[in-house]
JSON list of C-alpha atoms in Angstrom, two decimals:
[
{"chain": "A", "resi": 2, "resn": "ALA", "atom": "CA", "xyz": [133.79, 72.51, 52.23]},
{"chain": "A", "resi": 3, "resn": "THR", "atom": "CA", "xyz": [135.87, 69.68, 54.47]},
{"chain": "A", "resi": 4, "resn": "GLY", "atom": "CA", "xyz": [134.84, 65.78, 55.10]},
{"chain": "A", "resi": 5, "resn": "ASP", "atom": "CA", "xyz": [134.96, 62.89, 52.34]},
{"chain": "A", "resi": 6, "resn": "ASP", "atom": "CA", "xyz": [132.41, 63.35, 49.93]},
{"chain": "A", "resi": 7, "resn": "SER", "atom": "CA", "xyz": [130.69, 60.44, 49.20]},
{"chain": "A", "resi": 8, "resn": "ILE", "atom": "CA", "xyz": [127.44, 60.18, 45.91]},
{"chain": "A", "resi": 9, "resn": "ASP", "atom": "CA", "xyz": [124.70, 57.91, 46.81]},
{"chain": "A", "resi": 10, "resn": "ASP", "atom": "CA", "xyz": [121.94, 56.00, 45.37]},
{"chain": "A", "resi": 11, "resn": "THR", "atom": "CA", "xyz": [118.57, 58.20, 46.29]},
{"chain": "A", "resi": 12, "resn": "ASN", "atom": "CA", "xyz": [114.74, 56.97, 46.25]},
{"chain": "A", "resi": 13, "resn": "ASN", "atom": "CA", "xyz": [112.67, 59.99, 45.76]},
{"chain": "A", "resi": 14, "resn": "THR", "atom": "CA", "xyz": [109.22, 59.85, 47.53]},
{"chain": "A", "resi": 15, "resn": "SER", "atom": "CA", "xyz": [106.73, 61.94, 46.18]},
{"chain": "A", "resi": 16, "resn": "SER", "atom": "CA", "xyz": [103.52, 63.74, 47.24]},
{"chain": "A", "resi": 17, "resn": "ASP", "atom": "CA", "xyz": [101.09, 66.43, 46.56]},
{"chain": "A", "resi": 18, "resn": "ILE", "atom": "CA", "xyz": [104.07, 68.87, 47.49]},
{"chain": "A", "resi": 19, "resn": "PRO", "atom": "CA", "xyz": [107.06, 69.23, 45.64]},
{"chain": "A", "resi": 20, "resn": "VAL", "atom": "CA", "xyz": [108.89, 67.45, 47.95]},
{"chain": "A", "resi": 21, "resn": "SER", "atom": "CA", "xyz": [111.51, 64.53, 48.64]},
{"chain": "A", "resi": 22, "resn": "ALA", "atom": "CA", "xyz": [111.83, 64.06, 52.39]},
{"chain": "A", "resi": 23, "resn": "TYR", "atom": "CA", "xyz": [114.16, 62.01, 54.13]},
{"chain": "A", "resi": 24, "resn": "ASP", "atom": "CA", "xyz": [114.05, 61.05, 58.17]},
{"chain": "A", "resi": 25, "resn": "ASP", "atom": "CA", "xyz": [116.77, 58.74, 58.10]},
{"chain": "A", "resi": 26, "resn": "THR", "atom": "CA", "xyz": [118.38, 58.03, 62.24]},
{"chain": "A", "resi": 27, "resn": "LEU", "atom": "CA", "xyz": [121.59, 60.82, 61.98]},
{"chain": "A", "resi": 28, "resn": "GLY", "atom": "CA", "xyz": [125.62, 58.85, 62.04]},
{"chain": "A", "resi": 29, "resn": "PHE", "atom": "CA", "xyz": [126.90, 62.15, 62.95]},
{"chain": "A", "resi": 30, "resn": "ALA", "atom": "CA", "xyz": [130.22, 62.63, 61.66]},
{"chain": "A", "resi": 31, "resn": "SER", "atom": "CA", "xyz": [132.33, 65.79, 62.89]},
{"chain": "A", "resi": 32, "resn": "SER", "atom": "CA", "xyz": [130.25, 69.22, 62.02]},
{"chain": "A", "resi": 33, "resn": "ASP", "atom": "CA", "xyz": [132.55, 69.93, 59.49]},
{"chain": "A", "resi": 34, "resn": "SER", "atom": "CA", "xyz": [131.58, 67.03, 57.22]},
{"chain": "A", "resi": 35, "resn": "SER", "atom": "CA", "xyz": [129.64, 66.91, 53.70]},
{"chain": "A", "resi": 36, "resn": "THR", "atom": "CA", "xyz": [128.54, 64.80, 51.35]},
{"chain": "A", "resi": 37, "resn": "LEU", "atom": "CA", "xyz": [126.93, 64.95, 47.89]},
{"chain": "A", "resi": 38, "resn": "GLU", "atom": "CA", "xyz": [123.68, 63.13, 46.74]},
{"chain": "A", "resi": 39, "resn": "THR", "atom": "CA", "xyz": [122.82, 62.83, 42.37]},
{"chain": "A", "resi": 40, "resn": "MET", "atom": "CA", "xyz": [120.68, 61.01, 41.39]},
{"chain": "A", "resi": 41, "resn": "SER", "atom": "CA", "xyz": [121.85, 57.52, 39.40]},
{"chain": "A", "resi": 42, "resn": "VAL", "atom": "CA", "xyz": [119.99, 54.85, 36.79]},
{"chain": "A", "resi": 43, "resn": "PRO", "atom": "CA", "xyz": [119.64, 51.00, 38.22]},
{"chain": "A", "resi": 44, "resn": "GLN", "atom": "CA", "xyz": [123.25, 48.40, 37.88]},
{"chain": "A", "resi": 45, "resn": "GLN", "atom": "CA", "xyz": [120.00, 46.15, 35.78]},
{"chain": "A", "resi": 46, "resn": "ALA", "atom": "CA", "xyz": [119.14, 46.65, 31.72]},
{"chain": "A", "resi": 47, "resn": "ALA", "atom": "CA", "xyz": [116.49, 48.67, 31.18]},
{"chain": "A", "resi": 48, "resn": "ASP", "atom": "CA", "xyz": [114.44, 51.23, 30.11]},
{"chain": "A", "resi": 49, "resn": "THR", "atom": "CA", "xyz": [115.31, 54.20, 30.72]},
{"chain": "A", "resi": 50, "resn": "ASN", "atom": "CA", "xyz": [112.15, 55.84, 29.68]},
{"chain": "A", "resi": 51, "resn": "GLU", "atom": "CA", "xyz": [110.02, 53.32, 31.57]},
{"chain": "A", "resi": 52, "resn": "LEU", "atom": "CA", "xyz": [111.98, 54.53, 34.95]},
{"chain": "A", "resi": 53, "resn": "PRO", "atom": "CA", "xyz": [110.29, 57.02, 37.18]},
{"chain": "A", "resi": 54, "resn": "ILE", "atom": "CA", "xyz": [113.52, 58.95, 36.97]},
{"chain": "A", "resi": 55, "resn": "VAL", "atom": "CA", "xyz": [113.35, 62.31, 38.76]},
{"chain": "A", "resi": 56, "resn": "SER", "atom": "CA", "xyz": [116.18, 64.82, 39.00]},
{"chain": "A", "resi": 57, "resn": "TYR", "atom": "CA", "xyz": [116.88, 68.54, 40.74]},
{"chain": "A", "resi": 58, "resn": "GLY", "atom": "CA", "xyz": [120.12, 68.63, 40.52]},
{"chain": "A", "resi": 59, "resn": "VAL", "atom": "CA", "xyz": [122.54, 67.92, 43.22]},
{"chain": "A", "resi": 60, "resn": "VAL", "atom": "CA", "xyz": [122.73, 67.33, 47.17]},
{"chain": "A", "resi": 61, "resn": "LEU", "atom": "CA", "xyz": [124.35, 68.44, 49.53]},
{"chain": "A", "resi": 62, "resn": "ARG", "atom": "CA", "xyz": [124.09, 67.94, 52.61]},
{"chain": "A", "resi": 63, "resn": "ARG", "atom": "CA", "xyz": [126.59, 69.59, 55.60]},
{"chain": "A", "resi": 64, "resn": "TYR", "atom": "CA", "xyz": [126.41, 69.23, 59.39]},
{"chain": "A", "resi": 65, "resn": "LEU", "atom": "CA", "xyz": [125.10, 72.04, 61.75]},
{"chain": "A", "resi": 66, "resn": "ASP", "atom": "CA", "xyz": [126.41, 72.16, 65.14]},
{"chain": "A", "resi": 67, "resn": "MET", "atom": "CA", "xyz": [124.08, 74.16, 66.52]},
{"chain": "A", "resi": 68, "resn": "SER", "atom": "CA", "xyz": [124.95, 74.66, 70.26]},
{"chain": "A", "resi": 69, "resn": "PRO", "atom": "CA", "xyz": [125.86, 78.22, 70.11]},
{"chain": "A", "resi": 70, "resn": "TYR", "atom": "CA", "xyz": [122.56, 79.13, 68.40]},
{"chain": "A", "resi": 71, "resn": "GLU", "atom": "CA", "xyz": [120.41, 77.45, 70.70]},
{"chain": "A", "resi": 72, "resn": "THR", "atom": "CA", "xyz": [122.77, 79.87, 73.37]},
{"chain": "A", "resi": 73, "resn": "ALA", "atom": "CA", "xyz": [121.67, 82.67, 71.59]},
{"chain": "A", "resi": 74, "resn": "GLN", "atom": "CA", "xyz": [118.38, 81.71, 70.72]},
{"chain": "A", "resi": 75, "resn": "GLN", "atom": "CA", "xyz": [117.41, 81.49, 74.95]},
{"chain": "A", "resi": 76, "resn": "ALA", "atom": "CA", "xyz": [119.15, 84.72, 75.91]},
{"chain": "A", "resi": 77, "resn": "LEU", "atom": "CA", "xyz": [116.98, 86.25, 72.29]},
{"chain": "A", "resi": 78, "resn": "SER", "atom": "CA", "xyz": [113.98, 84.94, 73.21]},
{"chain": "A", "resi": 79, "resn": "ALA", "atom": "CA", "xyz": [114.16, 86.69, 76.49]},
{"chain": "A", "resi": 80, "resn": "ASP", "atom": "CA", "xyz": [114.99, 89.76, 75.39]},
{"chain": "A", "resi": 81, "resn": "LEU", "atom": "CA", "xyz": [112.14, 89.99, 72.86]},
{"chain": "A", "resi": 82, "resn": "GLU", "atom": "CA", "xyz": [109.71, 88.06, 75.03]},
{"chain": "A", "resi": 83, "resn": "THR", "atom": "CA", "xyz": [108.88, 85.78, 72.25]},
{"chain": "A", "resi": 84, "resn": "ALA", "atom": "CA", "xyz": [109.71, 81.88, 70.71]},
{"chain": "A", "resi": 85, "resn": "MET", "atom": "CA", "xyz": [112.43, 82.23, 68.60]},
{"chain": "A", "resi": 86, "resn": "SER", "atom": "CA", "xyz": [112.92, 79.96, 65.53]},
{"chain": "A", "resi": 87, "resn": "PRO", "atom": "CA", "xyz": [115.76, 78.84, 63.89]},
{"chain": "A", "resi": 88, "resn": "THR", "atom": "CA", "xyz": [115.15, 80.72, 60.17]},
{"chain": "A", "resi": 89, "resn": "GLY", "atom": "CA", "xyz": [116.01, 83.95, 60.99]},
{"chain": "A", "resi": 90, "resn": "PHE", "atom": "CA", "xyz": [119.27, 81.97, 61.63]},
{"chain": "A", "resi": 91, "resn": "ILE", "atom": "CA", "xyz": [120.06, 80.38, 58.87]},
{"chain": "A", "resi": 92, "resn": "LEU", "atom": "CA", "xyz": [117.70, 83.08, 56.91]},
{"chain": "A", "resi": 93, "resn": "ARG", "atom": "CA", "xyz": [120.38, 85.81, 57.10]},
{"chain": "A", "resi": 94, "resn": "ALA", "atom": "CA", "xyz": [123.42, 83.59, 57.53]},
{"chain": "A", "resi": 95, "resn": "ALA", "atom": "CA", "xyz": [122.81, 82.02, 54.10]},
{"chain": "A", "resi": 96, "resn": "ALA", "atom": "CA", "xyz": [122.06, 85.97, 52.70]},
{"chain": "A", "resi": 97, "resn": "LYS", "atom": "CA", "xyz": [125.12, 87.11, 54.04]},
{"chain": "A", "resi": 98, "resn": "ALA", "atom": "CA", "xyz": [126.95, 83.60, 52.87]},
{"chain": "A", "resi": 99, "resn": "LEU", "atom": "CA", "xyz": [125.77, 84.09, 48.85]},
{"chain": "A", "resi": 100, "resn": "GLN", "atom": "CA", "xyz": [127.15, 87.39, 49.06]},
{"chain": "A", "resi": 101, "resn": "LYS", "atom": "CA", "xyz": [130.34, 85.99, 49.25]},
{"chain": "A", "resi": 102, "resn": "TYR", "atom": "CA", "xyz": [130.50, 82.87, 47.78]},
{"chain": "A", "resi": 103, "resn": "PRO", "atom": "CA", "xyz": [128.15, 83.48, 44.90]},
{"chain": "A", "resi": 104, "resn": "LEU", "atom": "CA", "xyz": [125.79, 80.83, 43.39]},
{"chain": "A", "resi": 105, "resn": "ALA", "atom": "CA", "xyz": [125.72, 82.54, 39.86]},
{"chain": "A", "resi": 106, "resn": "HIS", "atom": "CA", "xyz": [124.35, 86.32, 39.17]},
{"chain": "A", "resi": 107, "resn": "GLY", "atom": "CA", "xyz": [122.70, 87.88, 41.87]},
{"chain": "A", "resi": 108, "resn": "SER", "atom": "CA", "xyz": [122.32, 87.11, 45.52]},
{"chain": "A", "resi": 109, "resn": "THR", "atom": "CA", "xyz": [118.63, 87.49, 46.06]},
{"chain": "A", "resi": 110, "resn": "VAL", "atom": "CA", "xyz": [117.10, 85.53, 48.54]},
{"chain": "A", "resi": 111, "resn": "ALA", "atom": "CA", "xyz": [113.75, 84.30, 49.78]},
{"chain": "A", "resi": 112, "resn": "VAL", "atom": "CA", "xyz": [112.04, 82.34, 53.09]},
{"chain": "A", "resi": 113, "resn": "ALA", "atom": "CA", "xyz": [110.17, 79.50, 52.34]},
{"chain": "A", "resi": 114, "resn": "VAL", "atom": "CA", "xyz": [107.02, 77.84, 54.11]},
{"chain": "A", "resi": 115, "resn": "ILE", "atom": "CA", "xyz": [105.31, 75.02, 53.08]},
{"chain": "A", "resi": 116, "resn": "ASP", "atom": "CA", "xyz": [101.15, 75.91, 52.56]},
{"chain": "A", "resi": 117, "resn": "GLY", "atom": "CA", "xyz": [98.96, 73.16, 51.96]},
{"chain": "A", "resi": 118, "resn": "ASN", "atom": "CA", "xyz": [100.08, 71.05, 49.45]},
{"chain": "A", "resi": 119, "resn": "ASP", "atom": "CA", "xyz": [102.49, 73.61, 47.79]},
{"chain": "A", "resi": 120, "resn": "VAL", "atom": "CA", "xyz": [105.40, 75.80, 48.32]},
{"chain": "A", "resi": 121, "resn": "ALA", "atom": "CA", "xyz": [104.95, 79.31, 48.53]},
{"chain": "A", "resi": 122, "resn": "THR", "atom": "CA", "xyz": [108.07, 81.18, 48.36]},
{"chain": "A", "resi": 123, "resn": "LYS", "atom": "CA", "xyz": [108.83, 85.18, 49.52]},
{"chain": "A", "resi": 124, "resn": "VAL", "atom": "CA", "xyz": [111.96, 87.62, 49.44]},
{"chain": "A", "resi": 125, "resn": "ILE", "atom": "CA", "xyz": [112.97, 89.28, 51.75]},
{"chain": "A", "resi": 126, "resn": "PRO", "atom": "CA", "xyz": [115.04, 92.41, 50.27]},
{"chain": "A", "resi": 127, "resn": "GLU", "atom": "CA", "xyz": [118.38, 93.58, 52.03]},
{"chain": "A", "resi": 128, "resn": "ALA", "atom": "CA", "xyz": [118.09, 89.40, 53.87]},
{"chain": "A", "resi": 129, "resn": "ALA", "atom": "CA", "xyz": [122.03, 90.18, 54.75]},
{"chain": "A", "resi": 130, "resn": "SER", "atom": "CA", "xyz": [121.68, 93.57, 56.21]},
{"chain": "A", "resi": 131, "resn": "ILE", "atom": "CA", "xyz": [118.46, 95.65, 57.89]},
{"chain": "A", "resi": 132, "resn": "ASP", "atom": "CA", "xyz": [118.24, 94.67, 61.72]},
{"chain": "A", "resi": 133, "resn": "TYR", "atom": "CA", "xyz": [117.67, 92.02, 63.08]},
{"chain": "A", "resi": 134, "resn": "ALA", "atom": "CA", "xyz": [114.38, 92.54, 64.24]},
{"chain": "A", "resi": 135, "resn": "SER", "atom": "CA", "xyz": [113.18, 93.70, 61.88]},
{"chain": "A", "resi": 136, "resn": "LEU", "atom": "CA", "xyz": [114.40, 90.76, 59.19]},
{"chain": "A", "resi": 137, "resn": "LEU", "atom": "CA", "xyz": [111.97, 88.52, 62.09]},
{"chain": "A", "resi": 138, "resn": "SER", "atom": "CA", "xyz": [109.19, 90.28, 61.72]},
{"chain": "A", "resi": 139, "resn": "LYS", "atom": "CA", "xyz": [109.30, 90.50, 57.79]},
{"chain": "A", "resi": 140, "resn": "VAL", "atom": "CA", "xyz": [109.73, 86.61, 58.51]},
{"chain": "A", "resi": 141, "resn": "ALA", "atom": "CA", "xyz": [106.59, 86.64, 60.74]},
{"chain": "A", "resi": 142, "resn": "GLU", "atom": "CA", "xyz": [104.11, 88.37, 58.64]},
{"chain": "A", "resi": 143, "resn": "PHE", "atom": "CA", "xyz": [105.07, 86.11, 55.81]},
{"chain": "A", "resi": 144, "resn": "THR", "atom": "CA", "xyz": [104.50, 82.95, 57.26]},
{"chain": "A", "resi": 145, "resn": "ASP", "atom": "CA", "xyz": [101.34, 83.91, 58.33]},
{"chain": "A", "resi": 146, "resn": "HIS", "atom": "CA", "xyz": [99.77, 85.40, 55.11]},
{"chain": "A", "resi": 147, "resn": "ALA", "atom": "CA", "xyz": [101.66, 82.81, 52.64]},
{"chain": "A", "resi": 148, "resn": "SER", "atom": "CA", "xyz": [99.13, 83.08, 50.09]},
{"chain": "A", "resi": 149, "resn": "GLY", "atom": "CA", "xyz": [101.32, 80.19, 47.97]},
{"chain": "A", "resi": 150, "resn": "GLU", "atom": "CA", "xyz": [103.49, 83.89, 46.02]},
{"chain": "A", "resi": 151, "resn": "ARG", "atom": "CA", "xyz": [106.35, 82.28, 44.39]},
{"chain": "A", "resi": 152, "resn": "ASP", "atom": "CA", "xyz": [109.16, 84.73, 44.42]},
{"chain": "A", "resi": 153, "resn": "GLU", "atom": "CA", "xyz": [111.90, 84.47, 41.92]},
{"chain": "A", "resi": 154, "resn": "ALA", "atom": "CA", "xyz": [114.93, 84.47, 43.49]},
{"chain": "A", "resi": 155, "resn": "ASP", "atom": "CA", "xyz": [118.26, 83.09, 43.47]},
{"chain": "A", "resi": 156, "resn": "LEU", "atom": "CA", "xyz": [118.60, 81.62, 46.89]},
{"chain": "A", "resi": 157, "resn": "VAL", "atom": "CA", "xyz": [115.39, 79.78, 48.64]},
{"chain": "A", "resi": 158, "resn": "ILE", "atom": "CA", "xyz": [115.91, 78.73, 52.25]},
{"chain": "A", "resi": 159, "resn": "ALA", "atom": "CA", "xyz": [113.77, 76.47, 54.20]},
{"chain": "A", "resi": 160, "resn": "ASP", "atom": "CA", "xyz": [113.09, 76.20, 57.63]},
{"chain": "A", "resi": 161, "resn": "VAL", "atom": "CA", "xyz": [112.01, 71.94, 58.40]},
{"chain": "A", "resi": 162, "resn": "SER", "atom": "CA", "xyz": [113.29, 71.78, 61.88]},
{"chain": "A", "resi": 163, "resn": "HIS", "atom": "CA", "xyz": [109.58, 71.98, 62.80]},
{"chain": "A", "resi": 164, "resn": "LEU", "atom": "CA", "xyz": [108.60, 69.09, 60.37]},
{"chain": "A", "resi": 165, "resn": "GLY", "atom": "CA", "xyz": [110.39, 66.11, 62.57]},
{"chain": "A", "resi": 166, "resn": "ILE", "atom": "CA", "xyz": [112.89, 65.91, 59.32]},
{"chain": "A", "resi": 167, "resn": "ASP", "atom": "CA", "xyz": [116.30, 65.49, 58.55]},
{"chain": "A", "resi": 168, "resn": "GLU", "atom": "CA", "xyz": [116.06, 67.49, 55.45]},
{"chain": "A", "resi": 169, "resn": "ALA", "atom": "CA", "xyz": [113.75, 67.57, 52.46]},
{"chain": "A", "resi": 170, "resn": "VAL", "atom": "CA", "xyz": [114.66, 68.13, 48.70]},
{"chain": "A", "resi": 171, "resn": "LEU", "atom": "CA", "xyz": [112.03, 70.94, 47.06]},
{"chain": "A", "resi": 172, "resn": "ASN", "atom": "CA", "xyz": [111.38, 70.66, 42.90]},
{"chain": "A", "resi": 173, "resn": "LEU", "atom": "CA", "xyz": [111.49, 74.97, 43.12]},
{"chain": "A", "resi": 174, "resn": "ASN", "atom": "CA", "xyz": [112.63, 76.96, 40.18]},
{"chain": "A", "resi": 175, "resn": "ALA", "atom": "CA", "xyz": [116.31, 78.10, 42.43]},
{"chain": "A", "resi": 176, "resn": "PRO", "atom": "CA", "xyz": [118.51, 75.93, 44.07]},
{"chain": "A", "resi": 177, "resn": "VAL", "atom": "CA", "xyz": [116.72, 75.33, 48.10]},
{"chain": "A", "resi": 178, "resn": "LEU", "atom": "CA", "xyz": [118.86, 75.34, 51.58]},
{"chain": "A", "resi": 179, "resn": "THR", "atom": "CA", "xyz": [116.89, 72.97, 53.69]},
{"chain": "A", "resi": 180, "resn": "LEU", "atom": "CA", "xyz": [117.56, 73.14, 58.22]},
{"chain": "A", "resi": 181, "resn": "GLY", "atom": "CA", "xyz": [116.67, 70.15, 59.16]},
{"chain": "A", "resi": 182, "resn": "ARG", "atom": "CA", "xyz": [114.96, 68.71, 62.56]},
{"chain": "A", "resi": 183, "resn": "VAL", "atom": "CA", "xyz": [117.59, 69.88, 65.89]},
{"chain": "A", "resi": 184, "resn": "THR", "atom": "CA", "xyz": [118.45, 66.92, 68.15]},
{"chain": "A", "resi": 185, "resn": "ALA", "atom": "CA", "xyz": [119.20, 67.74, 72.01]},
{"chain": "A", "resi": 186, "resn": "PRO", "atom": "CA", "xyz": [123.07, 66.20, 72.87]},
{"chain": "A", "resi": 187, "resn": "ASP", "atom": "CA", "xyz": [123.28, 62.58, 73.54]},
{"chain": "A", "resi": 188, "resn": "HIS", "atom": "CA", "xyz": [125.45, 62.43, 76.23]},
{"chain": "A", "resi": 189, "resn": "ALA", "atom": "CA", "xyz": [125.77, 58.89, 76.42]},
{"chain": "A", "resi": 190, "resn": "ASN", "atom": "CA", "xyz": [127.29, 59.31, 72.29]},
{"chain": "A", "resi": 191, "resn": "THR", "atom": "CA", "xyz": [130.64, 61.18, 71.92]},
{"chain": "A", "resi": 192, "resn": "GLN", "atom": "CA", "xyz": [129.28, 61.71, 68.99]},
{"chain": "A", "resi": 193, "resn": "GLN", "atom": "CA", "xyz": [126.64, 63.40, 69.07]},
{"chain": "A", "resi": 194, "resn": "ASP", "atom": "CA", "xyz": [127.12, 65.78, 72.79]},
{"chain": "A", "resi": 195, "resn": "ALA", "atom": "CA", "xyz": [125.90, 68.75, 71.14]},
{"chain": "A", "resi": 196, "resn": "HIS", "atom": "CA", "xyz": [122.69, 70.29, 70.14]},
{"chain": "A", "resi": 197, "resn": "GLN", "atom": "CA", "xyz": [122.64, 68.87, 65.80]},
{"chain": "A", "resi": 198, "resn": "SER", "atom": "CA", "xyz": [121.25, 69.67, 62.90]},
{"chain": "A", "resi": 199, "resn": "VAL", "atom": "CA", "xyz": [121.54, 68.73, 58.53]},
{"chain": "A", "resi": 200, "resn": "LEU", "atom": "CA", "xyz": [122.09, 72.06, 56.40]},
{"chain": "A", "resi": 201, "resn": "THR", "atom": "CA", "xyz": [120.97, 70.59, 53.02]},
{"chain": "A", "resi": 202, "resn": "LEU", "atom": "CA", "xyz": [121.65, 72.27, 49.12]},
{"chain": "A", "resi": 203, "resn": "SER", "atom": "CA", "xyz": [119.27, 71.10, 46.75]},
{"chain": "A", "resi": 204, "resn": "GLY", "atom": "CA", "xyz": [118.99, 71.57, 42.73]},
{"chain": "A", "resi": 205, "resn": "GLU", "atom": "CA", "xyz": [121.43, 72.91, 40.10]},
{"chain": "A", "resi": 206, "resn": "VAL", "atom": "CA", "xyz": [124.12, 73.98, 41.79]},
{"chain": "A", "resi": 207, "resn": "ALA", "atom": "CA", "xyz": [128.01, 74.26, 41.27]},
{"chain": "A", "resi": 208, "resn": "PRO", "atom": "CA", "xyz": [129.61, 71.13, 43.97]},
{"chain": "A", "resi": 209, "resn": "GLU", "atom": "CA", "xyz": [132.28, 73.80, 44.14]},
{"chain": "A", "resi": 210, "resn": "LYS", "atom": "CA", "xyz": [130.65, 76.86, 44.65]},
{"chain": "A", "resi": 211, "resn": "GLY", "atom": "CA", "xyz": [127.44, 75.15, 46.89]},
{"chain": "A", "resi": 212, "resn": "ALA", "atom": "CA", "xyz": [130.35, 73.42, 49.24]},
{"chain": "A", "resi": 213, "resn": "LYS", "atom": "CA", "xyz": [131.80, 77.19, 50.06]},
{"chain": "A", "resi": 214, "resn": "LEU", "atom": "CA", "xyz": [127.89, 78.84, 50.67]},
{"chain": "A", "resi": 215, "resn": "LEU", "atom": "CA", "xyz": [127.78, 75.55, 52.51]},
{"chain": "A", "resi": 216, "resn": "ALA", "atom": "CA", "xyz": [130.87, 75.60, 54.48]},
{"chain": "A", "resi": 217, "resn": "TYR", "atom": "CA", "xyz": [130.24, 79.99, 55.64]},
{"chain": "A", "resi": 218, "resn": "VAL", "atom": "CA", "xyz": [126.78, 79.83, 56.50]},
{"chain": "A", "resi": 219, "resn": "GLY", "atom": "CA", "xyz": [128.25, 76.28, 58.74]},
{"chain": "A", "resi": 220, "resn": "GLU", "atom": "CA", "xyz": [130.43, 78.95, 60.03]},
{"chain": "A", "resi": 221, "resn": "LEU", "atom": "CA", "xyz": [128.38, 82.38, 60.60]},
{"chain": "A", "resi": 222, "resn": "MET", "atom": "CA", "xyz": [126.55, 79.80, 62.78]},
{"chain": "A", "resi": 223, "resn": "ALA", "atom": "CA", "xyz": [128.94, 78.67, 65.43]},
{"chain": "A", "resi": 224, "resn": "ALA", "atom": "CA", "xyz": [129.25, 82.50, 66.09]},
{"chain": "A", "resi": 225, "resn": "PRO", "atom": "CA", "xyz": [125.61, 83.84, 66.46]},
{"chain": "A", "resi": 226, "resn": "ILE", "atom": "CA", "xyz": [126.68, 87.28, 66.95]},
{"chain": "A", "resi": 227, "resn": "ARG", "atom": "CA", "xyz": [127.65, 87.67, 63.71]},
{"chain": "A", "resi": 228, "resn": "LEU", "atom": "CA", "xyz": [124.58, 86.97, 62.17]},
{"chain": "A", "resi": 229, "resn": "LEU", "atom": "CA", "xyz": [122.68, 90.61, 64.49]},
{"chain": "A", "resi": 230, "resn": "LEU", "atom": "CA", "xyz": [125.20, 92.63, 63.42]}
]
């Protein structure tokens, strides 16, 4: 990914759901900017055995222009006669990106659903290649009938845009790519003159590999027609 990288100190919040969520006001930079977050120990002297430190690996963030998605979503919703969430698009983009830039040795992707106080995950076979209508059908079926199952995968996709948060860090047994809330254009603000969102990749990921995957997901989301083929 291009843009300046920085290291932030972040205090995770916790709840019954294994998630740390952040809902900060977005300070949008260019659409290709990204940051890297790690957990760090406070500077003052302390017994580290008593500190409530939680680390889920690295956290890579990339701001995303969602305007091309919004245009495609409106056209597809009219053709399919149903409202569409970004889940199918981001799942397809991530599956294609994982094939091109694998994080480890596999390319299996799963979709996550926050189910009560738990997170359920389901592998979607051939997510990079099956026809788009079938992909949406499989995602909808799992979303409607999720019951706490945890499929093993090489990458988990979590669309949290409907929760109104910018990003989430899920404590799962695989790297997790989340899509945050989609903000509307603010034409009075030249830095936010398009629909915007945040892609967050967290977990045990090599930063260089993760940055390449995020960059390619962003490239695919900028050209939604490539996700429908």
